[in-house]
Each structure stands twice: as C-alpha cells, then as structure tokens.
Coordinates of C-alpha atoms in Angstrom, one line a residue:
X1 CA -0.1 0.3 0.0
X2 CA 2.7 2.5 0.9
X3 CA 4.1 1.8 -2.8
X4 CA 0.8 2.5 -4.2
X5 CA 0.8 5.7 -2.2
X6 CA 4.1 6.6 -3.6
X7 CA 2.7 6.5 -7.2
X8 CA -0.4 8.6 -6.1
X9 CA 1.4 11.3 -4.6
X10 CA 3.8 11.3 -7.8
X11 CA 0.4 11.6 -10.2
X12 CA -1.0 14.4 -8.0
X13 CA 2.4 16.4 -8.1
X14 CA 2.5 16.1 -11.9
X15 CA -1.3 17.1 -12.4
X16 CA -1.2 19.8 -9.8
X17 CA 2.3 21.2 -11.2
X18 CA 0.1 21.2 -14.7
X19 CA -2.5 23.1 -13.1
X20 CA 0.1 25.3 -11.7
X21 CA 1.6 26.0 -15.2
X22 CA -2.0 26.5 -16.7
X23 CA -2.8 29.2 -14.1
X24 CA 0.5 30.9 -14.3
X25 CA 0.1 31.0 -18.1
X26 CA -3.4 32.7 -17.7
X27 CA -1.8 35.2 -15.2
X28 CA 1.2 35.8 -17.4
X29 CA -1.3 36.6 -20.2
X30 CA -3.9 38.8 -18.6
X31 CA -2.8 41.8 -20.5
X32 CA -2.6 39.9 -23.8
X33 CA -5.0 41.1 -26.5
X34 CA -7.8 38.9 -26.9
X35 CA -6.5 35.9 -24.8
X36 CA -8.9 33.1 -23.4
X37 CA -8.1 31.9 -20.3
X38 CA -7.3 28.3 -19.9
X39 CA -8.3 25.3 -17.5
X40 CA -6.9 22.1 -16.3
X41 CA -9.4 19.6 -16.0
X42 CA -8.5 16.4 -13.9
X43 CA -9.8 12.9 -13.8
X44 CA -9.4 10.0 -11.3
X45 CA -7.1 6.7 -12.7
X46 CA -8.7 3.6 -13.0
X47 CA -8.4 2.0 -9.4
X48 CA -7.2 -1.6 -8.3
X49 CA -9.8 -4.0 -7.4
X50 CA -10.0 -5.0 -3.9
X51 CA -13.1 -6.6 -3.4
X52 CA -15.3 -7.7 -6.6
X53 CA -19.3 -8.0 -6.9
X54 CA -20.2 -11.0 -5.1
X55 CA -22.7 -12.6 -2.3
X56 CA -22.4 -13.6 1.3
X57 CA -23.3 -17.0 2.8
X58 CA -26.5 -15.5 3.9
X59 CA -27.3 -14.2 0.0
X60 CA -26.7 -10.6 0.7
X61 CA -24.6 -8.5 -2.0
X62 CA -21.2 -7.4 -1.8
X63 CA -20.6 -4.0 -2.7
X64 CA -17.4 -3.9 -5.3
X65 CA -14.0 -2.3 -3.9
X66 CA -11.3 -0.4 -5.4
X67 CA -8.6 1.8 -4.2
X68 CA -7.8 4.7 -6.4
X69 CA -4.3 5.0 -8.3
X70 CA -3.9 8.7 -8.3
X71 CA -4.9 11.7 -10.7
X72 CA -4.2 12.7 -14.4
X73 CA -5.0 15.6 -16.6
X74 CA -8.1 14.8 -18.4
X75 CA -7.9 17.8 -20.6
X76 CA -6.8 21.5 -20.8
X77 CA -9.9 23.7 -21.9
X78 CA -9.8 27.2 -23.1
X79 CA -13.0 29.5 -22.3
X80 CA -13.7 31.3 -25.4
X81 CA -16.1 34.1 -23.7
X82 CA -16.4 37.7 -24.9
X83 CA -13.6 39.7 -23.4
X84 CA -14.3 43.4 -22.8
X85 CA -13.6 46.0 -25.5
X86 CA -11.1 48.7 -24.9
X87 CA -11.1 52.0 -27.2
X88 CA -7.7 52.9 -28.6
X89 CA -8.7 55.4 -31.2
X90 CA -6.7 53.6 -34.2
X91 CA -9.3 52.7 -36.9
X92 CA -7.3 49.6 -37.8
X93 CA -7.5 48.2 -34.5
X94 CA -10.7 46.1 -34.7
X95 CA -12.7 43.8 -32.3
X96 CA -15.1 41.0 -32.6
X97 CA -18.4 41.7 -30.5
X98 CA -19.7 38.2 -30.5
X99 CA -18.3 34.7 -32.0
X100 CA -16.0 34.0 -34.5
X101 CA -12.5 34.8 -35.6
X102 CA -10.6 37.0 -38.0
X103 CA -9.2 35.1 -41.0
X104 CA -5.3 35.3 -41.9
X105 CA -3.4 34.0 -44.8
X106 CA -1.0 30.9 -44.0
X107 CA 2.0 31.4 -42.4
X108 CA 4.9 31.4 -44.8
X109 CA 7.3 28.4 -44.3
X110 CA 4.9 26.6 -42.2
X111 CA 4.3 22.9 -42.5
X112 CA 0.6 23.5 -42.4
X113 CA -1.0 25.8 -45.2
X114 CA -4.0 26.3 -43.1
X115 CA -5.1 29.4 -42.9
X116 CA -4.6 31.2 -39.0
X117 CA -7.5 32.3 -37.2
X118 CA -7.5 35.0 -34.2
X119 CA -9.5 37.1 -32.3
X120 CA -6.5 39.7 -31.7
X121 CA -7.7 42.7 -34.2
X122 CA -4.3 44.7 -33.7
X123 CA -4.1 45.4 -37.3
X124 CA -2.0 47.6 -39.6
X125 CA -1.8 48.5 -43.0
X126 CA 1.6 48.0 -44.8
X127 CA 3.1 49.9 -47.6
X128 CA 1.3 48.5 -50.3
X129 CA -2.2 49.0 -48.5
X130 CA -2.6 45.5 -47.2
X131 CA -4.3 44.9 -43.9
X132 CA -1.9 42.5 -42.1
X133 CA -1.6 41.0 -38.7
X134 CA 1.1 42.1 -35.9
X135 CA 3.5 39.5 -37.7
X136 CA 2.6 40.6 -41.2
X137 CA 0.2 37.9 -42.3
X138 CA -2.4 39.5 -44.7
X139 CA -5.9 39.7 -43.0
X140 CA -8.7 38.1 -45.5
X141 CA -11.9 38.7 -46.7
X142 CA -14.2 39.2 -50.1
X143 CA -14.2 42.0 -52.9
X144 CA -17.5 44.4 -52.4
X145 CA -19.3 45.2 -55.8
X146 CA -20.8 48.5 -56.7
X147 CA -24.1 47.3 -55.1
X148 CA -22.0 47.1 -51.6
X149 CA -22.6 43.2 -51.7
X150 CA -19.4 41.2 -51.0
X151 CA -18.7 38.5 -53.7
X152 CA -18.4 35.6 -51.5
X153 CA -16.3 33.3 -53.4
X154 CA -12.5 32.8 -53.0
X155 CA -10.9 34.8 -50.0
X156 CA -8.4 37.5 -51.1
X157 CA -6.3 39.6 -49.3
X158 CA -7.7 43.0 -47.8
X159 CA -6.1 45.9 -49.3
X160 CA -6.7 49.5 -51.0
X161 CA -4.7 51.5 -53.3
X162 CA -3.0 54.3 -51.2
X163 CA -3.0 56.7 -54.1
X164 CA -6.7 56.0 -55.1
X165 CA -8.7 59.0 -56.5
X166 CA -12.5 59.5 -57.1
X167 CA -13.8 60.3 -60.6
X168 CA -16.0 63.1 -61.3
X169 CA -19.6 62.0 -62.0
X170 CA -22.2 63.8 -63.5
X171 CA -25.7 64.5 -61.9
X172 CA -28.5 62.4 -63.5
X173 CA -30.7 62.2 -60.7
X174 CA -31.6 64.7 -58.0
X175 CA -34.5 64.6 -55.4
X176 CA -36.7 67.1 -54.2
X177 CA -38.4 67.1 -50.7
X178 CA -39.9 68.9 -47.6
X179 CA -43.3 71.0 -47.3
X180 CA -45.2 73.5 -49.8
X181 CA -47.5 74.9 -46.8
X182 CA -51.2 74.2 -47.5
X183 CA -51.8 77.6 -45.7
X184 CA -50.3 79.6 -49.0
X185 CA -52.4 82.2 -50.9
X186 CA -52.7 82.0 -54.6
X187 CA -49.6 83.8 -55.9
X188 CA -47.3 82.8 -53.0
X189 CA -43.9 81.7 -54.2
X190 CA -41.0 79.8 -52.9
X191 CA -37.5 79.0 -54.4
X192 CA -34.8 76.7 -53.7
X193 CA -31.6 76.0 -55.4
X194 CA -28.9 73.0 -55.4
X195 CA -25.2 72.3 -56.8
X196 CA -25.3 69.7 -59.7
X197 CA -22.2 68.6 -61.5
X198 CA -21.1 68.1 -64.9
X199 CA -18.8 65.0 -66.5
X200 CA -15.8 66.9 -65.8
X201 CA -16.9 67.3 -62.1
X202 CA -17.7 71.3 -62.0
X203 CA -20.4 72.5 -60.0
X204 CA -23.5 74.4 -61.5
X205 CA -26.7 75.8 -59.9
X206 CA -29.9 74.5 -60.4
X207 CA -32.8 76.7 -59.3
X208 CA -36.7 75.8 -59.0
X209 CA -39.3 78.1 -58.3
X210 CA -42.8 77.0 -57.1
X211 CA -45.8 79.2 -57.1
X212 CA -49.4 78.5 -55.7
X213 CA -52.0 78.9 -58.3
X214 CA -55.1 77.3 -56.9
X215 CA -55.9 75.0 -53.6
X216 CA -53.8 72.0 -53.5
X217 CA -52.2 73.1 -56.9
X218 CA -48.4 74.7 -57.7
X219 CA -46.6 75.5 -60.8
X220 CA -43.0 74.7 -60.8
X221 CA -40.2 76.4 -63.2
X222 CA -36.8 75.0 -63.1
X223 CA -34.2 77.6 -63.8
X224 CA -30.5 77.1 -64.9
X225 CA -28.5 80.0 -64.3
X226 CA -25.1 78.5 -65.7
X227 CA -27.0 77.6 -69.0
X228 CA -25.6 74.0 -69.2
X229 CA -28.8 72.6 -69.4
X230 CA -31.0 72.4 -72.8
X231 CA -33.7 74.9 -72.8
X232 CA -37.2 72.9 -73.5
X233 CA -39.3 76.1 -73.7
X234 CA -41.3 76.3 -76.9
X235 CA -40.9 79.5 -79.0
X236 CA -37.1 80.0 -77.9
X237 CA -37.6 81.0 -74.2
X238 CA -34.9 82.4 -72.1
X239 CA -32.9 81.1 -68.9
X240 CA -35.0 83.4 -66.9
X241 CA -38.3 81.7 -68.7
X242 CA -36.6 78.7 -67.0
X243 CA -35.6 75.5 -68.7
X244 CA -38.7 73.3 -67.7
X245 CA -41.8 73.9 -66.2
X246 CA -44.9 72.1 -65.1
X247 CA -47.6 71.6 -62.3
X248 CA -47.9 69.5 -58.9
X249 CA -51.3 68.4 -57.7
X250 CA -51.6 67.4 -54.1
X251 CA -54.3 64.9 -52.8
X252 CA -56.3 65.8 -49.5
X253 CA -53.9 63.6 -47.5
X254 CA -51.0 66.1 -48.4
X255 CA -49.2 63.3 -50.5
X256 CA -48.7 64.3 -54.2
X257 CA -51.5 63.2 -57.0
X258 CA -49.6 64.0 -60.1
X259 CA -46.8 65.6 -61.5
X260 CA -47.3 67.5 -64.9
X261 CA -44.5 68.6 -67.3
X262 CA -45.1 71.1 -69.9
X263 CA -42.3 71.0 -72.5
X264 CA -39.4 68.8 -70.7
X265 CA -39.6 65.2 -70.7
X266 CA -40.9 63.2 -67.9
X267 CA -39.0 61.5 -65.1
X268 CA -40.1 57.8 -64.0
X269 CA -37.0 55.7 -63.0
X270 CA -39.1 53.1 -61.7
X271 CA -41.5 52.8 -64.8
X272 CA -44.1 54.0 -62.5
X273 CA -46.0 57.4 -62.7
X274 CA -44.3 60.1 -63.8
X275 CA -42.0 61.4 -60.7
X276 CA -41.1 64.7 -62.0
X277 CA -39.1 66.5 -65.0
X278 CA -36.3 65.2 -67.1
X279 CA -33.8 67.9 -68.8
X280 CA -30.9 67.3 -71.1
X281 CA -27.6 68.2 -70.5
X282 CA -25.8 70.5 -73.1
X283 CA -23.1 68.3 -75.1
X284 CA -20.4 70.5 -73.9
X285 CA -21.1 70.0 -70.3
X286 CA -22.3 66.1 -70.5
X287 CA -21.7 64.3 -73.7
X288 CA -23.7 61.0 -74.8
X289 CA -27.2 62.8 -74.4
X290 CA -27.5 62.3 -70.7
X291 CA -30.3 63.8 -68.7
X292 CA -30.8 65.4 -65.3
X293 CA -33.7 63.8 -63.8
X294 CA -35.3 65.9 -60.8
X295 CA -37.8 63.9 -58.6
X296 CA -40.7 65.7 -57.2
X297 CA -42.7 63.1 -55.5
X298 CA -41.8 63.3 -51.9
X299 CA -42.8 66.8 -51.7
X300 CA -45.9 67.0 -49.4
X301 CA -48.5 69.9 -48.7
X302 CA -49.5 70.4 -45.2
X303 CA -50.4 73.1 -43.3
X304 CA -47.4 75.0 -41.4
X305 CA -44.2 76.1 -42.8
X306 CA -42.9 76.0 -46.3
X307 CA -39.5 73.7 -45.9
X308 CA -39.0 72.2 -49.6
X309 CA -35.5 72.0 -50.3
X310 CA -33.1 69.4 -52.5
X311 CA -32.5 66.2 -50.5
X312 CA -29.4 64.9 -52.6
X313 CA -28.1 64.3 -56.2
X314 CA -25.8 61.7 -57.2
X315 CA -23.2 63.6 -58.9
X316 CA -19.7 64.7 -57.4
X317 CA -16.3 66.4 -58.5
X318 CA -13.2 64.6 -58.3
X319 CA -11.6 63.9 -54.9
X320 CA -8.5 62.5 -53.4
X321 CA -8.1 59.9 -50.6
X322 CA -8.7 61.4 -47.1
X323 CA -8.9 58.3 -45.1
X324 CA -10.4 54.8 -44.4
X325 CA -12.5 53.5 -41.9
X326 CA -14.2 49.9 -41.0
X327 CA -18.1 49.4 -40.8
X328 CA -19.9 47.4 -38.2
X329 CA -20.3 44.7 -41.0
X330 CA -16.3 44.7 -41.3
X331 CA -16.5 46.5 -44.8
X332 CA -13.3 48.5 -45.4
X333 CA -14.5 51.9 -46.6
X334 CA -12.7 54.8 -48.3
X335 CA -13.5 58.3 -47.8
X336 CA -12.6 61.0 -50.5
X337 CA -12.4 64.8 -50.1
X338 CA -15.3 65.1 -52.3
X339 CA -17.6 63.5 -49.9
X340 CA -18.0 60.0 -51.9
X341 CA -17.5 56.5 -49.8
X342 CA -16.7 53.6 -51.5
X343 CA -16.6 50.4 -49.8
X344 CA -13.8 47.7 -51.3
X345 CA -13.8 44.8 -48.9
X346 CA -15.6 42.8 -46.4
X347 CA -13.7 41.0 -43.8
X348 CA -14.5 37.2 -43.6
X349 CA -15.1 35.8 -40.1
X350 CA -14.5 32.3 -39.4
X351 CA -16.2 30.0 -37.0
X352 CA -16.3 26.0 -36.1
X353 CA -18.5 23.8 -34.2
X354 CA -16.0 23.3 -31.5
X355 CA -13.7 26.2 -30.9
X356 CA -12.1 24.0 -28.2
X357 CA -10.8 21.6 -30.9
X358 CA -8.6 24.2 -32.5
X359 CA -5.1 23.7 -32.2
X360 CA -3.2 26.8 -30.7
X361 CA -0.4 27.9 -33.0
X362 CA 1.2 30.8 -30.6
X363 CA 1.1 34.6 -31.5
X364 CA -2.5 34.7 -30.8
X365 CA -3.1 32.1 -33.9
X366 CA -5.3 28.9 -34.2
X367 CA -5.6 26.5 -36.9
X368 CA -8.6 24.1 -37.1
X369 CA -8.3 20.1 -36.6
X370 CA -10.6 17.2 -37.0
X371 CA -12.2 17.8 -33.4
X372 CA -12.7 21.3 -34.1
X373 CA -14.9 20.7 -37.6
X374 CA -14.5 22.3 -40.7
X375 CA -14.1 26.0 -41.0
X376 CA -17.1 28.1 -41.7
X377 CA -16.9 31.5 -43.4
X378 CA -19.4 34.3 -42.9
X379 CA -20.1 37.8 -43.0
X380 CA -20.5 40.2 -39.6
X381 CA -24.2 41.4 -38.9
X382 CA -25.6 39.1 -41.7
X383 CA -24.5 35.2 -41.6
X384 CA -23.2 35.7 -37.9
X385 CA -24.7 37.6 -34.8
X386 CA -21.2 39.3 -34.5
X387 CA -20.3 42.9 -35.2
X388 CA -16.9 44.2 -35.8
X389 CA -16.0 47.3 -33.5
X390 CA -13.0 49.7 -35.3
X391 CA -11.0 51.6 -33.2
X392 CA -10.9 48.9 -30.3
X393 CA -9.2 45.5 -29.1
X394 CA -10.9 42.6 -27.2
X395 CA -9.0 42.2 -23.8
X396 CA -8.0 39.0 -22.2
X397 CA -10.9 37.4 -20.3
X398 CA -8.7 36.2 -17.4
X399 CA -9.9 37.5 -13.9
X400 CA -6.9 38.1 -11.9
X401 CA -8.6 37.6 -8.9
X402 CA -10.0 34.1 -9.7
X403 CA -6.4 33.2 -10.9
X404 CA -4.6 34.1 -7.8
X405 CA -7.2 32.1 -5.7
X406 CA -6.8 29.0 -8.1
X407 CA -3.0 29.7 -7.6
X408 CA -3.2 29.5 -4.1
X409 CA -5.6 26.0 -4.1
X410 CA -3.1 24.4 -6.9
X411 CA -0.2 25.4 -4.6
X412 CA -1.8 23.7 -1.6
X413 CA -2.8 20.8 -3.6
X414 CA 1.0 20.4 -4.8
X415 CA 2.1 20.6 -1.1
X416 CA -0.3 18.0 0.0
X417 CA 0.6 15.8 -2.8
X418 CA 4.3 16.0 -1.7
X419 CA 3.1 15.2 2.0
X420 CA 1.6 11.7 0.4
X421 CA 5.2 11.1 -0.6
X422 CA 6.6 12.0 2.5
X423 CA 4.3 10.0 4.5
X424 CA 4.6 6.9 2.2
X425 CA 8.3 7.2 2.7
X426 CA 8.0 7.1 6.7
X427 CA 5.8 4.1 6.4
X428 CA 8.3 2.4 4.0
X429 CA 11.2 3.3 6.7
X430 CA 8.9 1.7 9.5
X431 CA 8.6 -1.4 7.6
X432 CA 12.5 -1.5 7.2
X433 CA 12.7 -0.8 11.0
X434 CA 10.6 -4.0 11.8
X435 CA 14.0 -6.5 11.2
X436 CA 15.8 -4.5 13.8

C-alpha cells in the first residue's frame, strides 16, 4: 500500500504542476490582446480492485471495492467567452463583438498551409495598402461590388490603393422633398437651389421656383443660371423663363397626386407614374445625351411652414483619398475629399462547431483540426450575430482575482501531494525498522 501511495503522490505532483503551469500562463497573459483563459481538468485513474461483486453466505450482495491509483490531467480547456472591449482610437484596431475569428493567410514556411484564425485585431496597413496582422500575415475577406454586396467566393487579401482617387460623376438624378405650405395664398412663391455636377466635376446651380396657383395646385419652374441644360421652352424661351416647367397637384392627405410636365421630358426611373421632370444636359457639359432627372414625388402639402429643399443628387466632383475606416459589418470603406464613400472589401469571419478543438499555434493564432470541425466563413451582421468594432481591441478574459485564488489552491494541492510521498516514505522506513 505504501508503494501505491508513492505513485499516487507522484501523480498528484504531476497533475497539480500542470495546473500551476496553466494558471501561471493565464496570469502571464492577462494583458495579451484577446487571450482566452485555460483550465486544467482532472480525472481519477482506474482503481485497483480489492473486492469484486459477489454474495455472502446469507445471500447479501457485496459492494465492489477499488483503491484509486491517483489523478491525471483529462484535458486543458479554453474559455472562449467574450472579453471586454477597450477603445484605442486607432481605426485599424478591430475587435469582434460576438463569436468567430478573423481569418489570416497561411504562415509562410509553416508545415501547415491552413489559414490562421485569431481574435486579436491589432492590425495595420503595410506600405502596399494591405491589412496585416502584428506579425505580417494578410487579413482576408471578399471584394465588395458596386451594389455594396460582398462577392463571397474565393478569399482575397484585404487591401486598398493608397493613391486612389474618386472620379468626377455627372449628376443624372436629384431629389426634392420637404413641404409646400397648405396655408399659402394664391400667388405665394418659394425658391430652392442645389449644386449639380457636369462630366468634368464642375459645379453648377439649378434653381426651382414654386408658385401656388389654386388650392392643392402649385406650378414649378426649373431655372439654369449657368446655362448648361437644354432649354425646352417652346418659342425660344430664355433662362429667366426657365428650362422646364409643370404643375404639381396634391391629394387631400397632403401627398402628391400628379406631377405634370410642360415641354421637358418625364422622369420616371422606376417605370411607374411620372416622378418629376427630365432635362437634357448640353453636349459641352455632359456628352452622350444624358439627362438630369429631378424627382418631385417626395414633396408634401401640409399646414405650416414651407420647407421644400433638394434632398440630394448623385453627382460629384473629383476627389483625393482622405481616409479609411471599417463599418460594423467589417467593410473597408474609403473616404474621399469630395464626400464620396466607397466600400472595397468585407472581412471574412470564421467559426467552427467546437472552438476547443482548435489547435493553438502561438502568436494569438489557431488552426482547425478534426476535433474542431471545418472552418465556416460568414459576414458580420448578416451570416453571424457578430459585429466588428473599429478603434477597439478585445481584452483578455482572465480574471486575476480568480486566477490568484486558483493559484493558491493549486499550490496547496501540490504541497499535499508532496506530503503523501513524505508519509509513504516514513511508512516504508518503519517497515524496514521492523527487522531490527
């Protein structure tokens, strides 16, 4: 029995040493970005049978009896619970609020060509505009099309052109909204204006004058002070007379009933009822016979103030790159000096069925194994209930108070296991002394 006690004591020393190592590693990484604490789980060794199942002479059952052979480390599990997010103010610092991992390219020269997974988002852009991890691996995602949707096919390195420019774009659509007062008297007028752009990005003014002509009816006149739109007035009208005109009639509920156009073309981009007026650009301003469509459907007529205004237009001047940022969906957005914003890439977010089956690779990286399941790729905020937080990093989820408590318990358990060996040694010594 004493010899068995020695083995049990040694198993305790080994197991609790592993626990001490695990707790120490948690404490050492308490400030490591996105570190996930580990836990050493123990299991008892198969015991040695002393009495088997049987019956006494009187027919009673005898319980099986075994003496344990010590303890072993069953597993070292990782706690993937969310760490707190700390603001850094650096736009390329990214944190995941939810499940999943950032996906990085395979490490050059590594034995495995698997993609690396990480929660540590302390990224930077290198000299080529590529988004890379702290140790230089490319962060991967998908290209975003003009409609803002990611082309979820082959993963590519997330990058942008540091010398990118935004080309000038001629205005082809403009929207007018706001309110024309239902309290207006016949003859009351209101005038609004907006900047529109020609093909070279030059800004021009367009003016619309509204005049109340009767109950629920307003006339509108589009004026072109800069002379860049085709004059549609019959009989050779001048710019002072306007390049287009028509009538807006309202329903009793204040919504637009009809938009009438006199000489200019109708504007109905959705193929439905006429939305407004379409005026051709002059060829020296915009080539190709393009038109400027002005939508008037969003105007209302309610009692109160007149607040009509241009709500927007789709043209712009040329612009230089002024900065980059990431959206909560993980899209890389380029900002230009002309106010244009373009989405270039969307970060891929990887996930597995069993995160504890991932293999640790060091440097905050993991790779998939047969135990983790296959890598599943998705988009933040759409395929996964996860958002990307720009300008923040995820902290370690280590609770130092708990770790120090576990450290004391592991130390005491180690001391107790060493005491088992000391006691077993004393028993063996007493056995030896029996011969004397």
